């Protein structure tokens, strides 16, 4: 499921960029389209998840990057008919590695569209780098509501719903079903508590 969602997000982002490229290159004369290669970077940070003992199977370790690859394959299928090709540069940082250095290298290599599979704090730190002024970060991981409020950045485009959006959808469904009495039991993590707070609001 996560692979499909991220694939759709990457496909959407690539389509938006491709449309922008065509708009910039459009001329009044009807001339054959010159093949265009649209380069997209994937910047992720991988942490070994702490799973409860009740998990029978560990979740896949490549959910994010697998979805990005699938999105690129999908776009290249239609790109054959539109004179476009899409290329993906994968950068996955393990643990507390230097994400900023990896991002700077991508910018030096002229990547301007970066799929950011990063925690909120790291995403904001990258967005605030001087090198990030010329890049667009596509947030596919951080759900914090503050990213769309007091922590908003002009160079971040959110492709993942916030916790407030998820809570709103859930409560609308509960109202539709007329399920008025709800028992809310938050999990132990900070993310669990933040989502529970969104549901309560």
C-alpha positions as semicolon CSV with decimal commas, in nm:
position;residue;x (nm);y (nm);z (nm)
1;X;0,000;0,000;0,000
2;X;0,275;0,246;0,093
3;X;0,457;0,167;-0,232
4;X;0,146;0,246;-0,436
5;X;0,082;0,572;-0,250
6;X;0,439;0,696;-0,292
7;X;0,444;0,584;-0,655
8;X;0,134;0,792;-0,719
9;X;0,289;1,093;-0,544
10;X;0,610;1,071;-0,746
11;X;0,411;1,028;-1,065
12;X;0,203;1,335;-0,978
13;X;0,512;1,543;-0,902
14;X;0,680;1,435;-1,225
15;X;0,368;1,520;-1,423
16;X;0,355;1,868;-1,268
17;X;0,720;1,929;-1,349
18;X;0,680;1,794;-1,701
19;X;0,387;2,027;-1,763
20;X;0,595;2,319;-1,639
21;X;0,882;2,226;-1,870
22;X;0,650;2,211;-2,168
23;X;0,492;2,544;-2,076
24;X;0,833;2,710;-2,066
25;X;0,942;2,556;-2,397
26;X;0,615;2,616;-2,583
27;X;0,644;2,808;-2,912
28;X;0,372;2,927;-3,152
29;X;0,508;2,710;-3,434
30;X;0,406;2,345;-3,443
31;X;0,742;2,167;-3,425
32;X;0,823;1,810;-3,319
33;X;0,891;1,787;-2,947
34;X;1,256;1,746;-2,850
35;X;1,297;1,459;-2,604
36;X;1,322;1,595;-2,250
37;X;1,480;1,413;-1,956
38;X;1,331;1,512;-1,622
39;X;1,566;1,433;-1,335
40;X;1,419;1,364;-0,992
41;X;1,611;1,294;-0,672
42;X;1,491;1,080;-0,385
43;X;1,636;1,176;-0,048
44;X;1,544;0,946;0,238
45;X;1,661;0,873;0,590
46;X;1,635;0,514;0,710
47;X;1,602;0,418;1,073
48;X;1,567;0,062;1,198
49;X;1,208;0,051;1,328
50;X;1,131;-0,063;1,680
51;X;0,850;-0,312;1,637
52;X;0,634;-0,476;1,905
53;X;0,686;-0,848;1,956
54;X;0,335;-0,910;1,822
55;X;0,453;-0,836;1,467
56;X;0,476;-1,169;1,283
57;X;0,648;-1,019;0,978
58;X;0,881;-0,722;0,964
59;X;0,762;-0,447;0,726
60;X;0,960;-0,401;0,404
61;X;1,272;-0,189;0,437
62;X;1,230;-0,031;0,092
63;X;0,875;0,105;0,108
64;X;0,964;0,463;0,025
65;X;1,222;0,404;-0,244
66;X;1,022;0,120;-0,399
67;X;0,729;0,356;-0,446
68;X;0,953;0,619;-0,606
69;X;1,090;0,362;-0,848
70;X;0,740;0,250;-0,938
71;X;0,638;0,611;-1,003
72;X;0,934;0,660;-1,238
73;X;0,852;0,341;-1,430
74;X;0,490;0,453;-1,466
75;X;0,589;0,796;-1,596
76;X;0,837;0,652;-1,842
77;X;0,558;0,438;-1,986
78;X;0,354;0,743;-2,084
79;X;0,668;0,946;-2,149
80;X;0,736;0,742;-2,462
81;X;0,435;0,910;-2,621
82;X;0,514;1,262;-2,500
83;X;0,886;1,276;-2,573
84;X;0,981;1,265;-2,206
85;X;1,194;1,038;-1,992
86;X;1,225;1,039;-1,615
87;X;1,540;0,954;-1,421
88;X;1,568;0,890;-1,047
89;X;1,876;0,946;-0,832
90;X;1,841;0,758;-0,504
91;X;2,007;0,883;-0,187
92;X;1,916;0,699;0,134
93;X;2,100;0,802;0,449
94;X;2,130;0,547;0,726
95;X;2,044;0,652;1,080
96;X;2,194;0,983;1,189
97;X;2,405;1,024;0,875
98;X;2,466;1,361;0,709
99;X;2,146;1,431;0,517
100;X;2,250;1,791;0,449
101;X;2,568;1,682;0,274
102;X;2,371;1,444;0,053
103;X;2,126;1,720;-0,033
104;X;2,403;1,966;-0,118
105;X;2,554;1,706;-0,353
106;X;2,218;1,668;-0,529
107;X;2,190;2,043;-0,577
108;X;2,547;2,056;-0,710
109;X;2,445;1,787;-0,959
110;X;2,163;2,019;-1,072
111;X;1,870;1,838;-0,915
112;X;1,587;2,080;-0,846
113;X;1,303;1,839;-0,769
114;X;1,367;1,632;-0,455
115;X;1,129;1,372;-0,312
116;X;1,191;1,418;0,061
117;X;1,124;1,104;0,266
118;X;1,241;1,269;0,588
119;X;1,126;1,338;0,946
120;X;0,979;1,684;1,001
121;X;1,282;1,830;1,183
122;X;1,522;1,712;0,913
123;X;1,291;1,832;0,637
124;X;1,283;2,183;0,784
125;X;1,659;2,186;0,834
126;X;1,710;2,096;0,468
127;X;1,453;2,351;0,350
128;X;1,635;2,626;0,540
129;X;1,972;2,557;0,378
130;X;2,090;2,832;0,139
131;X;2,124;2,568;-0,134
132;X;1,755;2,480;-0,100
133;X;1,634;2,812;-0,239
134;X;1,659;2,677;-0,593
135;X;1,498;2,340;-0,514
136;X;1,147;2,213;-0,452
137;X;1,114;1,957;-0,172
138;X;0,824;1,715;-0,211
139;X;0,725;1,605;0,139
140;X;0,609;1,242;0,133
141;X;0,672;1,144;0,494
142;X;0,623;1,418;0,757
143;X;0,260;1,452;0,874
144;X;0,309;1,723;1,139
145;X;0,033;1,986;1,124
146;X;0,282;2,263;1,200
147;X;0,442;2,214;0,858
148;X;0,133;2,375;0,708
149;X;0,117;2,646;0,974
150;X;0,385;2,811;1,183
151;X;0,660;2,596;1,027
152;X;0,549;2,647;0,666
153;X;0,827;2,685;0,406
154;X;0,782;2,821;0,053
155;X;1,006;2,553;-0,097
156;X;0,814;2,254;0,046
157;X;0,520;2,099;-0,137
158;X;0,322;1,856;0,079
159;X;0,208;1,542;-0,101
160;X;0,111;1,354;0,215
161;X;-0,193;1,438;0,430
162;X;-0,132;1,596;0,768
163;X;-0,260;1,442;1,089
164;X;-0,538;1,701;1,097
165;X;-0,649;1,593;0,749
166;X;-0,647;1,226;0,848
167;X;-0,840;1,299;1,165
168;X;-1,095;1,506;0,975
169;X;-1,153;1,222;0,728
170;X;-1,195;0,971;1,010
171;X;-1,440;1,185;1,205
172;X;-1,644;1,260;0,892
173;X;-1,678;0,885;0,839
174;X;-1,782;0,834;1,202
175;X;-2,045;1,106;1,166
176;X;-2,171;0,953;0,841
177;X;-2,211;0,615;1,014
178;X;-2,369;0,789;1,317
179;X;-2,115;0,634;1,549
180;X;-2,135;0,893;1,824
181;X;-1,960;0,711;2,109
182;X;-1,594;0,659;2,031
183;X;-1,326;0,510;2,254
184;X;-0,992;0,671;2,170
185;X;-0,687;0,480;2,295
186;X;-0,357;0,647;2,193
187;X;-0,044;0,443;2,135
188;X;0,284;0,502;2,318
189;X;0,471;0,709;2,059
190;X;0,467;1,086;2,016
191;X;0,314;1,040;1,671
192;X;0,031;0,838;1,828
193;X;-0,035;1,112;2,081
194;X;-0,031;1,385;1,815
195;X;-0,281;1,194;1,602
196;X;-0,502;1,135;1,905
197;X;-0,491;1,509;1,974
198;X;-0,596;1,580;1,615
199;X;-0,890;1,340;1,648
200;X;-0,999;1,505;1,976
201;X;-0,989;1,850;1,814
